[in-house]
mmCIF file of C-alpha atoms in Angstrom:
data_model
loop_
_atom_site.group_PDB
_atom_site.id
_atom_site.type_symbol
_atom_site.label_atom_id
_atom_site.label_comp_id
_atom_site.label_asym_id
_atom_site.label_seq_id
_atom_site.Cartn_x
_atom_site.Cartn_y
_atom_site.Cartn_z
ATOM 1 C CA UNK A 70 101.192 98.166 106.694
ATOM 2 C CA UNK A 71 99.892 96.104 109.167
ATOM 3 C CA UNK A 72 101.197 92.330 109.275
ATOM 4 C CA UNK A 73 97.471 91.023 108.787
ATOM 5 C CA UNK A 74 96.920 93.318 105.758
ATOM 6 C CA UNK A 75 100.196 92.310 104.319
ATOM 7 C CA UNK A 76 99.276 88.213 104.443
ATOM 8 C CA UNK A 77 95.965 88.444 103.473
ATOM 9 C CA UNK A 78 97.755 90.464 100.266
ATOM 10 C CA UNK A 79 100.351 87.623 99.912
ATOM 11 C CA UNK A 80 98.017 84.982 99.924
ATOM 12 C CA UNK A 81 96.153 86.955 97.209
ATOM 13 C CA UNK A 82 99.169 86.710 94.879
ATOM 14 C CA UNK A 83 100.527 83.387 95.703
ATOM 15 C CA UNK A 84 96.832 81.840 95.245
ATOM 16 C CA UNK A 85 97.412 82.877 91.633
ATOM 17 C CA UNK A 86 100.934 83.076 90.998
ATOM 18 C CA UNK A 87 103.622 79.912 91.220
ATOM 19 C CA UNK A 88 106.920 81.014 90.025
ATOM 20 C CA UNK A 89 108.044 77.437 90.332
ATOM 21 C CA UNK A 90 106.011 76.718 87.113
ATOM 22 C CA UNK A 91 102.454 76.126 87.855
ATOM 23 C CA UNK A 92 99.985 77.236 85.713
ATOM 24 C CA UNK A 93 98.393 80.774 86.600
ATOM 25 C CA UNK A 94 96.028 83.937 86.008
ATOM 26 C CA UNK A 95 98.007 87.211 87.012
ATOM 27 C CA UNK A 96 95.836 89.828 89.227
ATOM 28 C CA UNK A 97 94.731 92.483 87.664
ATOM 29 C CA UNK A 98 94.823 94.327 90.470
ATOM 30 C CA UNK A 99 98.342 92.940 92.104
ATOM 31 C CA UNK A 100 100.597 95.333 93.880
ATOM 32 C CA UNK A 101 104.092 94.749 92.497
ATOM 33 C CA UNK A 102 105.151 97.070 95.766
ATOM 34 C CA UNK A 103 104.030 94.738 98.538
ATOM 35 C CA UNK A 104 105.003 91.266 97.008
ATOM 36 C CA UNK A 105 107.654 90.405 99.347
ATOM 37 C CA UNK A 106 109.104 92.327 102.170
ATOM 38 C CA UNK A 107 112.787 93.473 103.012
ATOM 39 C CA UNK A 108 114.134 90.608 104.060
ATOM 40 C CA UNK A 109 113.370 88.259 100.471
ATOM 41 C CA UNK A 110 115.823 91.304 99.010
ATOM 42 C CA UNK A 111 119.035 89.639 100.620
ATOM 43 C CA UNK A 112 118.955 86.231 97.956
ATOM 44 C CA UNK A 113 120.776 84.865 95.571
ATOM 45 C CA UNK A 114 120.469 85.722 91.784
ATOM 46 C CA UNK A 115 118.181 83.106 89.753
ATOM 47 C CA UNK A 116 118.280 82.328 86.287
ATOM 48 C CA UNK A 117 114.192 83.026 85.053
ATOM 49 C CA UNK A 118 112.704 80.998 81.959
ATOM 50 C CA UNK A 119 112.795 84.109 79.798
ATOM 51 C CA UNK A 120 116.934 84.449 80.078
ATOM 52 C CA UNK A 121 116.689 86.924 82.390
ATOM 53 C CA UNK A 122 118.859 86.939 86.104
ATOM 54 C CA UNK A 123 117.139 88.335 88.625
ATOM 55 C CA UNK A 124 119.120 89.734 91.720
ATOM 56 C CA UNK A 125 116.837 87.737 94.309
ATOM 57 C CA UNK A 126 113.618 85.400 94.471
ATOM 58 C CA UNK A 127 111.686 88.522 95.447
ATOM 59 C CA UNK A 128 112.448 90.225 92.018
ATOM 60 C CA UNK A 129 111.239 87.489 89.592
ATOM 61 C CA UNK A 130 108.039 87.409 92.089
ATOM 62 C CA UNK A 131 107.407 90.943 91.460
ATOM 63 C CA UNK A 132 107.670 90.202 87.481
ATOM 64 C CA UNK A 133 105.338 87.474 87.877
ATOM 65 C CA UNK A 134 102.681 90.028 89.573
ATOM 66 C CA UNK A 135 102.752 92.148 87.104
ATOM 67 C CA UNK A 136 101.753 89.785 84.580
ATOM 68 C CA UNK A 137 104.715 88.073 83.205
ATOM 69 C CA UNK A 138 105.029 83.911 83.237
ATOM 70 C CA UNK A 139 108.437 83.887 83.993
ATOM 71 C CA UNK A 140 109.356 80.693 86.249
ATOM 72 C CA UNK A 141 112.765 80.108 87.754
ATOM 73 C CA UNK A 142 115.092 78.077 85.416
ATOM 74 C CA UNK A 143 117.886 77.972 88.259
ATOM 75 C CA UNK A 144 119.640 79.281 91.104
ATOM 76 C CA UNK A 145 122.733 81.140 89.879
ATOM 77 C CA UNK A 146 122.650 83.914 87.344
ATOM 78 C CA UNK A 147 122.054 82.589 83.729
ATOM 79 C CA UNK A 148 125.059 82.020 81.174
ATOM 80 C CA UNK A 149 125.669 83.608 78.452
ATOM 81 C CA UNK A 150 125.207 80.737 76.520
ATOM 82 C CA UNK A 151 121.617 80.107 77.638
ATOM 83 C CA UNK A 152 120.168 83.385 77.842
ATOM 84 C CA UNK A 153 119.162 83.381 74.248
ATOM 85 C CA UNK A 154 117.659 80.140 73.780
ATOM 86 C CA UNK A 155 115.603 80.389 76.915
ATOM 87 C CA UNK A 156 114.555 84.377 75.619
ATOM 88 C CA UNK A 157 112.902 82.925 72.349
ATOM 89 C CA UNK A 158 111.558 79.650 73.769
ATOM 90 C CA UNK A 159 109.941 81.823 76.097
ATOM 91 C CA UNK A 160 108.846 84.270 73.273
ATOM 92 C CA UNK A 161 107.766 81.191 71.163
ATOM 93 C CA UNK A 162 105.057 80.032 74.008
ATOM 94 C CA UNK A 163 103.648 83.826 73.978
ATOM 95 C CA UNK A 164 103.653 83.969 69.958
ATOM 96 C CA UNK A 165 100.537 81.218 70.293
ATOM 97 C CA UNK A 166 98.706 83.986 71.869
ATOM 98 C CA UNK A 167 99.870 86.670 70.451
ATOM 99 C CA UNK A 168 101.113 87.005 66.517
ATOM 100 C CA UNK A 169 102.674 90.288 67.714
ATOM 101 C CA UNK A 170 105.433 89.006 69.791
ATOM 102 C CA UNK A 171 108.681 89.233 68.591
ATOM 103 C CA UNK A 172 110.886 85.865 69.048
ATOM 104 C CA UNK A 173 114.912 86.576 68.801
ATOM 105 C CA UNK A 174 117.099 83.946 66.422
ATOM 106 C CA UNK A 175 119.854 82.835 68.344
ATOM 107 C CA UNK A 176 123.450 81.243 66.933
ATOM 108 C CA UNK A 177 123.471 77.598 67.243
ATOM 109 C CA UNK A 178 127.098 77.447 67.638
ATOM 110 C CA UNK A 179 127.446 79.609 71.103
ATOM 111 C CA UNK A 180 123.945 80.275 71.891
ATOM 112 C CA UNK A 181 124.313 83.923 71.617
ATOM 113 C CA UNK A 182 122.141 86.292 69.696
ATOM 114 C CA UNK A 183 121.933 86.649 66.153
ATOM 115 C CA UNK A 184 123.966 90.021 64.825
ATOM 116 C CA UNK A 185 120.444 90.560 62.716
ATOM 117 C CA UNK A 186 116.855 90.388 64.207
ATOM 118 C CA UNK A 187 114.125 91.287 62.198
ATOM 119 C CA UNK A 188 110.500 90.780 63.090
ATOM 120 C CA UNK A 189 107.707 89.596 60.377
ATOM 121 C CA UNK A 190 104.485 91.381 61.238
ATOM 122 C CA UNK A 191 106.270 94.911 61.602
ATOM 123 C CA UNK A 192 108.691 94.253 58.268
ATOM 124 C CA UNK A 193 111.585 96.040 60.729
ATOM 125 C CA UNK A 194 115.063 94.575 61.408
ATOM 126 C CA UNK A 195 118.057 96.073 63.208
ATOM 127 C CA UNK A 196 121.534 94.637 64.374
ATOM 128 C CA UNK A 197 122.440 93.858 68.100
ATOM 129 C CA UNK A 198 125.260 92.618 70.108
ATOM 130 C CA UNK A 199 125.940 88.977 71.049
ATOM 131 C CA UNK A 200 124.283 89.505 74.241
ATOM 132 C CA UNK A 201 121.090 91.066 72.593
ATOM 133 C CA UNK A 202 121.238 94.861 72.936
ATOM 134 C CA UNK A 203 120.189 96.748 70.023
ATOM 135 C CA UNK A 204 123.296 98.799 68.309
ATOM 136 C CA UNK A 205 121.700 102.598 67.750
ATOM 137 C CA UNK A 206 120.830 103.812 64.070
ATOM 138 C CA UNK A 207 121.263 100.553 62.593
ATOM 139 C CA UNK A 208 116.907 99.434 62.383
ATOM 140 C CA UNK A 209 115.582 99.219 59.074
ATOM 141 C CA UNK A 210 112.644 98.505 56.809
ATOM 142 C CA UNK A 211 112.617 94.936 54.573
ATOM 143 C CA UNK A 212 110.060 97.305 52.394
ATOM 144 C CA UNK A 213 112.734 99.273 51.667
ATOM 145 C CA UNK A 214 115.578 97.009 51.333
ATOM 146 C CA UNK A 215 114.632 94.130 48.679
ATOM 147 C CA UNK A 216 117.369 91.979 50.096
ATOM 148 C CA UNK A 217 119.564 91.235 53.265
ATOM 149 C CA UNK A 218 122.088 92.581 50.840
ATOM 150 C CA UNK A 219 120.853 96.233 50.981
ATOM 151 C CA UNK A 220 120.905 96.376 54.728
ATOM 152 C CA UNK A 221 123.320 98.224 56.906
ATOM 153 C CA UNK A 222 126.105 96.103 57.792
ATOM 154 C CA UNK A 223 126.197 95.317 61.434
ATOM 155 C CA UNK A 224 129.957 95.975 62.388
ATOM 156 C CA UNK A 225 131.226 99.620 62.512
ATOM 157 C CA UNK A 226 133.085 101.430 59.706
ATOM 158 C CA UNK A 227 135.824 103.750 60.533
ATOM 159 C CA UNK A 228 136.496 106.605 57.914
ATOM 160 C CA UNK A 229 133.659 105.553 55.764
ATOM 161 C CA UNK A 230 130.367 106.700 55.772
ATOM 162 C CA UNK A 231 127.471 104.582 55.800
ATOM 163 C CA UNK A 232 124.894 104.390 52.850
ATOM 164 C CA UNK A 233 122.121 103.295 54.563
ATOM 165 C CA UNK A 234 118.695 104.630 54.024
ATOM 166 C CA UNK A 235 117.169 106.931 56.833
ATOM 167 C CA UNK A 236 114.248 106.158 58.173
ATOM 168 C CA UNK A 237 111.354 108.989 57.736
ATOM 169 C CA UNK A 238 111.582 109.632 61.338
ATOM 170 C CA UNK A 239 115.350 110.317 61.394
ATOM 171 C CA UNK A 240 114.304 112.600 58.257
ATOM 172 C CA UNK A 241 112.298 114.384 59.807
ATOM 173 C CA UNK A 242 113.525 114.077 63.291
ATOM 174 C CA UNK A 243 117.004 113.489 62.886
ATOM 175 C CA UNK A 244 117.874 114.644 66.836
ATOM 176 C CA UNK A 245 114.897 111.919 68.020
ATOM 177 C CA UNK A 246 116.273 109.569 71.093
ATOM 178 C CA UNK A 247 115.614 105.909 69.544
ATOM 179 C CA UNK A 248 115.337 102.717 71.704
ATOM 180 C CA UNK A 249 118.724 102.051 70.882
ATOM 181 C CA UNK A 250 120.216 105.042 71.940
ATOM 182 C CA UNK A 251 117.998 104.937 75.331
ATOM 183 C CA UNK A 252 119.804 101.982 76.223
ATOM 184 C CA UNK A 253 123.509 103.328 75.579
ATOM 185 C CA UNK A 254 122.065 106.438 77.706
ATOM 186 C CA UNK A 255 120.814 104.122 80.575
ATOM 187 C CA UNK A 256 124.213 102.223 80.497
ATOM 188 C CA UNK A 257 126.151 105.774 80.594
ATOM 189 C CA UNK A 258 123.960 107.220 83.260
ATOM 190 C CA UNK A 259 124.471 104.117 85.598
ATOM 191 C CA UNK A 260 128.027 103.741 85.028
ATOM 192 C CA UNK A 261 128.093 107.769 86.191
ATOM 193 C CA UNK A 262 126.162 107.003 89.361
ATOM 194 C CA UNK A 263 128.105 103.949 89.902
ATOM 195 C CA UNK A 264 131.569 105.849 89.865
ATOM 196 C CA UNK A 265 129.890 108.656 92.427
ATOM 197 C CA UNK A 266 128.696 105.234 94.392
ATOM 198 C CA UNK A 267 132.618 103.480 93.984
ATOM 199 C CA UNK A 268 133.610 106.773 95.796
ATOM 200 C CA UNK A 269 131.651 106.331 99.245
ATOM 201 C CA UNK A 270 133.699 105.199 102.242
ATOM 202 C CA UNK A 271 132.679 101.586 102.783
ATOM 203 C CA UNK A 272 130.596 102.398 105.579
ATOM 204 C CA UNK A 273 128.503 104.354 103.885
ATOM 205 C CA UNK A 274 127.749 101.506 101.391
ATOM 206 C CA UNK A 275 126.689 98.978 104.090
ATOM 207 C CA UNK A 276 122.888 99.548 103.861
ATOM 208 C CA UNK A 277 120.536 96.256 104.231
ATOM 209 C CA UNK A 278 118.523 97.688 101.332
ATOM 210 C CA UNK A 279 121.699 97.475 98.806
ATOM 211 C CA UNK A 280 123.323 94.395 100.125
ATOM 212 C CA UNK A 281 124.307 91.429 97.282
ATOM 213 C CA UNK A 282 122.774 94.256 94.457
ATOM 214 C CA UNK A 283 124.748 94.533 91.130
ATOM 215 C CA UNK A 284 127.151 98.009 91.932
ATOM 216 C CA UNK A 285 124.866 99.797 89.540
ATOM 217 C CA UNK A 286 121.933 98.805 90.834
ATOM 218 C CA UNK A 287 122.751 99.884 94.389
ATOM 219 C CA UNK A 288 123.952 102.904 92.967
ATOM 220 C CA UNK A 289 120.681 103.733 91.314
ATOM 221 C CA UNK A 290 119.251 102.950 94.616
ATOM 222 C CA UNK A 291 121.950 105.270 96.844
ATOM 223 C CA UNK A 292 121.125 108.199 94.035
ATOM 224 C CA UNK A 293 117.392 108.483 94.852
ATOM 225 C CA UNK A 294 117.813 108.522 98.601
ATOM 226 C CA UNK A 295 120.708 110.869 98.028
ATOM 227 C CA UNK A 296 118.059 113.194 95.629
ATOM 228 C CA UNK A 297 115.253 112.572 98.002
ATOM 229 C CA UNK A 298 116.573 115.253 100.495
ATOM 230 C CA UNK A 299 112.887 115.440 102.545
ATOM 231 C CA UNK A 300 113.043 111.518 102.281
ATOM 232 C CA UNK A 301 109.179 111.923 101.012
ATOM 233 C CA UNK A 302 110.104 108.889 98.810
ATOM 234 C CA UNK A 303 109.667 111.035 95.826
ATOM 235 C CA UNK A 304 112.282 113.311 93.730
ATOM 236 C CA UNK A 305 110.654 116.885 93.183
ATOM 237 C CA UNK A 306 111.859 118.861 89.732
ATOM 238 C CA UNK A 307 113.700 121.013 92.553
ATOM 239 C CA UNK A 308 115.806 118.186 94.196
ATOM 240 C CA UNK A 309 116.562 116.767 90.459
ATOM 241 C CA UNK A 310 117.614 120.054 88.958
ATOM 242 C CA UNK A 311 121.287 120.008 89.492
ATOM 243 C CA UNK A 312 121.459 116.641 88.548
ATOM 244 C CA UNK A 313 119.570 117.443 85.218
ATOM 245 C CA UNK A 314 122.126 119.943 84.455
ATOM 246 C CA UNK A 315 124.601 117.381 84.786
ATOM 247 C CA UNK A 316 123.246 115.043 82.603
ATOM 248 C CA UNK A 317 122.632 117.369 79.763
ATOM 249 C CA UNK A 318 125.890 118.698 79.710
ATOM 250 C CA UNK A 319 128.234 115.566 79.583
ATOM 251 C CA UNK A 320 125.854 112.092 79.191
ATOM 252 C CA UNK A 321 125.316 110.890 75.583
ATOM 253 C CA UNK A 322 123.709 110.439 73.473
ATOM 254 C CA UNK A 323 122.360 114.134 73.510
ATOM 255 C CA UNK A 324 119.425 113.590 72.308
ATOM 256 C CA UNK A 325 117.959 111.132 74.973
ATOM 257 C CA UNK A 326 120.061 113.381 77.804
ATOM 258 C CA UNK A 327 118.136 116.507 76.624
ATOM 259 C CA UNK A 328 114.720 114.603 77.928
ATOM 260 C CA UNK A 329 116.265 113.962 81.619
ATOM 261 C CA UNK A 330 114.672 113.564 84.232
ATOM 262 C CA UNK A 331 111.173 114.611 82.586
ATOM 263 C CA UNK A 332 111.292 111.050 80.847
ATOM 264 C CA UNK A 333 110.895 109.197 84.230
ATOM 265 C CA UNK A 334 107.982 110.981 85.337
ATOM 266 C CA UNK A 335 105.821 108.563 83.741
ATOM 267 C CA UNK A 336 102.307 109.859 85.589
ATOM 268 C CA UNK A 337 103.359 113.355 84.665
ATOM 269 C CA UNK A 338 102.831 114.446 88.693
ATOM 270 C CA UNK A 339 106.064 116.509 88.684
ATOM 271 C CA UNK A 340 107.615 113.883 91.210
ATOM 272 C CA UNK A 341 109.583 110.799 90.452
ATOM 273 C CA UNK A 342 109.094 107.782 92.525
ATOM 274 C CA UNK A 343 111.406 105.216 93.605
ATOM 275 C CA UNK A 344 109.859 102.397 91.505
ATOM 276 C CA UNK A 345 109.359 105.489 88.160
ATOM 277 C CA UNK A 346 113.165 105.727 88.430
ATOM 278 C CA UNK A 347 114.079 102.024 88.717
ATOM 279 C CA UNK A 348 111.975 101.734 86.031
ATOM 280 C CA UNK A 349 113.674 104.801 83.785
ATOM 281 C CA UNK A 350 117.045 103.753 84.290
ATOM 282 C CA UNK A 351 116.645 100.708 81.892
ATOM 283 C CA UNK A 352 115.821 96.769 81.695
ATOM 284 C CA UNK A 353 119.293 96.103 83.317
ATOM 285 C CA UNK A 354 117.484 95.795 87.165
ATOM 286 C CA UNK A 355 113.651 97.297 86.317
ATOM 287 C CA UNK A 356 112.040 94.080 87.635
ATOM 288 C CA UNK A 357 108.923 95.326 87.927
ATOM 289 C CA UNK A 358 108.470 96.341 84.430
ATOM 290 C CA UNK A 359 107.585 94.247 81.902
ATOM 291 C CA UNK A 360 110.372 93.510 79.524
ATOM 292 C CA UNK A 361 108.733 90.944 77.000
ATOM 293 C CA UNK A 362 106.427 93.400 75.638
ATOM 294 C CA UNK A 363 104.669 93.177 71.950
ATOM 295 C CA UNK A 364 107.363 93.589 68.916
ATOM 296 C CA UNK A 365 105.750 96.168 68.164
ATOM 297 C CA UNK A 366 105.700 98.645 70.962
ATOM 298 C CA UNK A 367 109.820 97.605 71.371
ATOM 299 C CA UNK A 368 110.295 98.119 67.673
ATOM 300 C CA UNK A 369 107.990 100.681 66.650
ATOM 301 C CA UNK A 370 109.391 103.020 69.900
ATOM 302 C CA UNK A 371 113.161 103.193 68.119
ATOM 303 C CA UNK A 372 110.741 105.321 65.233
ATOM 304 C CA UNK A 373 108.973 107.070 67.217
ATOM 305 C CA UNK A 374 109.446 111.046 68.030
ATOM 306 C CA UNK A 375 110.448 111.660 71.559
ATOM 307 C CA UNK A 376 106.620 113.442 72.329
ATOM 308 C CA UNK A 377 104.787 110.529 70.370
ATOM 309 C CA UNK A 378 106.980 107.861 72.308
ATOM 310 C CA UNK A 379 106.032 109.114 75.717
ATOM 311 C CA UNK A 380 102.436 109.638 74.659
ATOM 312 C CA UNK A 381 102.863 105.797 73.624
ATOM 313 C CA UNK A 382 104.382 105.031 76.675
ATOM 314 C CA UNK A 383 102.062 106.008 78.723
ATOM 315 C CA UNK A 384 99.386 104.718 76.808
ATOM 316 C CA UNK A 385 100.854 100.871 76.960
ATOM 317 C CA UNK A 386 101.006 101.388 80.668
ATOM 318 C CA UNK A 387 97.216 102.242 81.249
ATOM 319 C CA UNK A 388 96.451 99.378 79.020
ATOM 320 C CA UNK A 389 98.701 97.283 81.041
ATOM 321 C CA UNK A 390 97.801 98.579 84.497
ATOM 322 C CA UNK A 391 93.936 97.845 83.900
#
C-alpha cells in the first residue's frame, strides 16, 4: 500500500475513533488490517476499560475499529484483581443500549469472578473460574432448576457422578463441542504449538513480527508461516492436512478436535487466513474480534450443535461486518 493511501485511511479511523476515551461512531466500513503498521506491534501491554490486556497500543486500536469502545485504562497488563470489575462496568454502560448484554458479578473481597454467572433475559447460568473462563458441561437452565440449590455444584467431584440435568442439546447431541469446551481446546492447541515454538533455536525465534508477544501468541503466529509453505498468506486444506491429523488424534476435547481446521474457515473459501486463524485459536490474543458480544450469542453457542453454531457464527459476522 502506498504511504498516501495508508494516511488518508488512518486519518479515516482516528477522525472517528479516540482510544484515549473520547466519544465516537465506529466505521462501518473500517479495515481492522491496516490500522497501524509494523512498527506500533513492538509496545508495551495496556490494561483496556473492558479488563482486557492487550499486547500493544496497536491491538486495542484494532478492537476499537471494529466497533468496540474499549479505551485504555493503563499501561501495564491489568491485575487480576481489576479485570472483573472493569469487565462488568464496561458491560453495565452497553446494557443501556442493549438489554441483551450479559454483565459478569464479580467477588467483592478479591475482585475476581463469581464461581456462578447466570444471565436474566436467556434464564441460563454456568460456573467459571476465578479468572472468568467458563468450566465445560456445567451451563444450565433456572427453568429447570427452581432454586440455586438444584444446580450443578461448581467444584469437581472425584468418584461420584454428577446428577445434573442434561440439557436437550447434550440429549440429543451428546458429542456437540460447547463454548466451554472450545476454550479448553484453544488453550490445548496453543500450549501444543507453543512447545513445537519452545523447541526452535533462538535464532529462529528472533522475528520483528513476534517480538514482546505472549509465547503462545508468537507461536500461533510462527505456525501459520510455518503451514503457509507458498507464503500466499493463506493455509490451503493441503498445507493443513497433516496438522489436522494431529489434532484429531491427541488434542481434547474430541469433540471440538474432530471440527479442526474446517472451524477456522469462517468464509468457507477452503483457505484460512492469517487474521481467520488468530481469530480461531480463541479470545486469549484475537484482538480483532469482538469479545463483548450479546449474552446471547456467547451463551446460547455452548447449546448449540456444531453445524447450527457455525451457521450462527457466520451469521453474527455478516451482521457485524455490515
Amino acid at each position: 500500500m502506498q504511504p498516501l493511501i495508508l494516511l488518508f485511511c488512518l486519518c479515516r479511523v482516528f477522525a472517528a475513533v479516540d482510544v484515549f476515551g473520547s466519544p465516537f461512531k465506529p466505521l462501518r466500513r473500517c479495515n481492522a488490517s491496516i490500522v497501524c503498521g509494523e512498527a506500533d506491534l513492538l509496545d508495551s501491554p495496556l490494561c483496556g476499560s473492558d479488563g482486557r490486556t492487550y499486547d500493544s497500543e496497536c491491538d486495542l486500536k484494532r478492537v476499537v475499529c471494529a466497533g468496540k469502545a474499549v479505551k485504555i485504562h493503563h499501561e501495564g497488563p491489568c491485575s487480576s484483581a481489576e479485570k472483573c470489575p472493569l469487565d462488568r462496568s464496561f458491560q453495565k454502560a452497553l446494557l443501556a443500549e442493549d438489554a441483551d448484554v450479559f454483565v459478569p458479578k464479580c467477588n467483592d473481597s478479591d475482585g475476581s469472578y463469581n464461581k456462578i454467572q447466570c444471565h436474566g433475559s436467556t434464564g441460563y447460568c454456568w460456573c467459571v473460574s476465578k479468572e472468568g473462563r467458563p468450566i465445560p458441561k456445567t451451563h444450565w437452565s433456572l427453568r429447570e432448576a427452581s432454586t440455586l440449590q438444584e444446580a450443578p455444584k461448581c467444584e469437581p467431584r472425584v468418584g461420584r457422578r454428577s446428577n445434573r440435568r442434561r440439557t436437550h442439546v447434550e440429549r440429543n447431541n451428546p458429542k456437540a463441542c460447547t463454548f466451554p469446551d472450545r476454550t479448553i481446546f484453544n488453550d490445548n492447541l496453543l500450549k501444543m504449538f507453543a512447545r513445537e515454538y519452545g523447541r526452535l533455536p533462538e535464532e529462529a525465534k528472533r522475528d520483528a513480527k513476534t517480538a514482546n508477544l505472549t509465547t503462545e501468541r508468537a507461536a500461533a503466529y510462527w505456525k501459520f508461516e510455518e503451514l503457509d509453505s507458498d507464503a500466499d498468506g493463506a493455509v490451503s486444506k493441503t498445507e493443513i492436512e497433516g496438522l489436522g491429523r494431529i489434532v484429531r488424534g491427541y488434542v481434547k476435547p474430541p469433540a471440538c478436535a474432530r471440527q479442526f481446521p474446517e472451524v477456522c474457515d469462517s468464509d468457507r473459501d477452503g483457505r484460512i487466513g492469517r487474521e481467520e486463524w488468530i481469530g480461531c485459536l480463541g479470545d486469549n490474543f484475537a484482538k480483532v474480534e469482538i469479545q463483548h458480544i450479546k449474552a446471547s450469542y456467547r451463551i446460547l453457542d455452548a447449546l448449540r450443535p456444531p453445524r447450527l453454531r457455525n451457521l450462527a457464527s457466520s451469521a453474527f459476522n455478516l451482521l457485524r461486518n455490515g
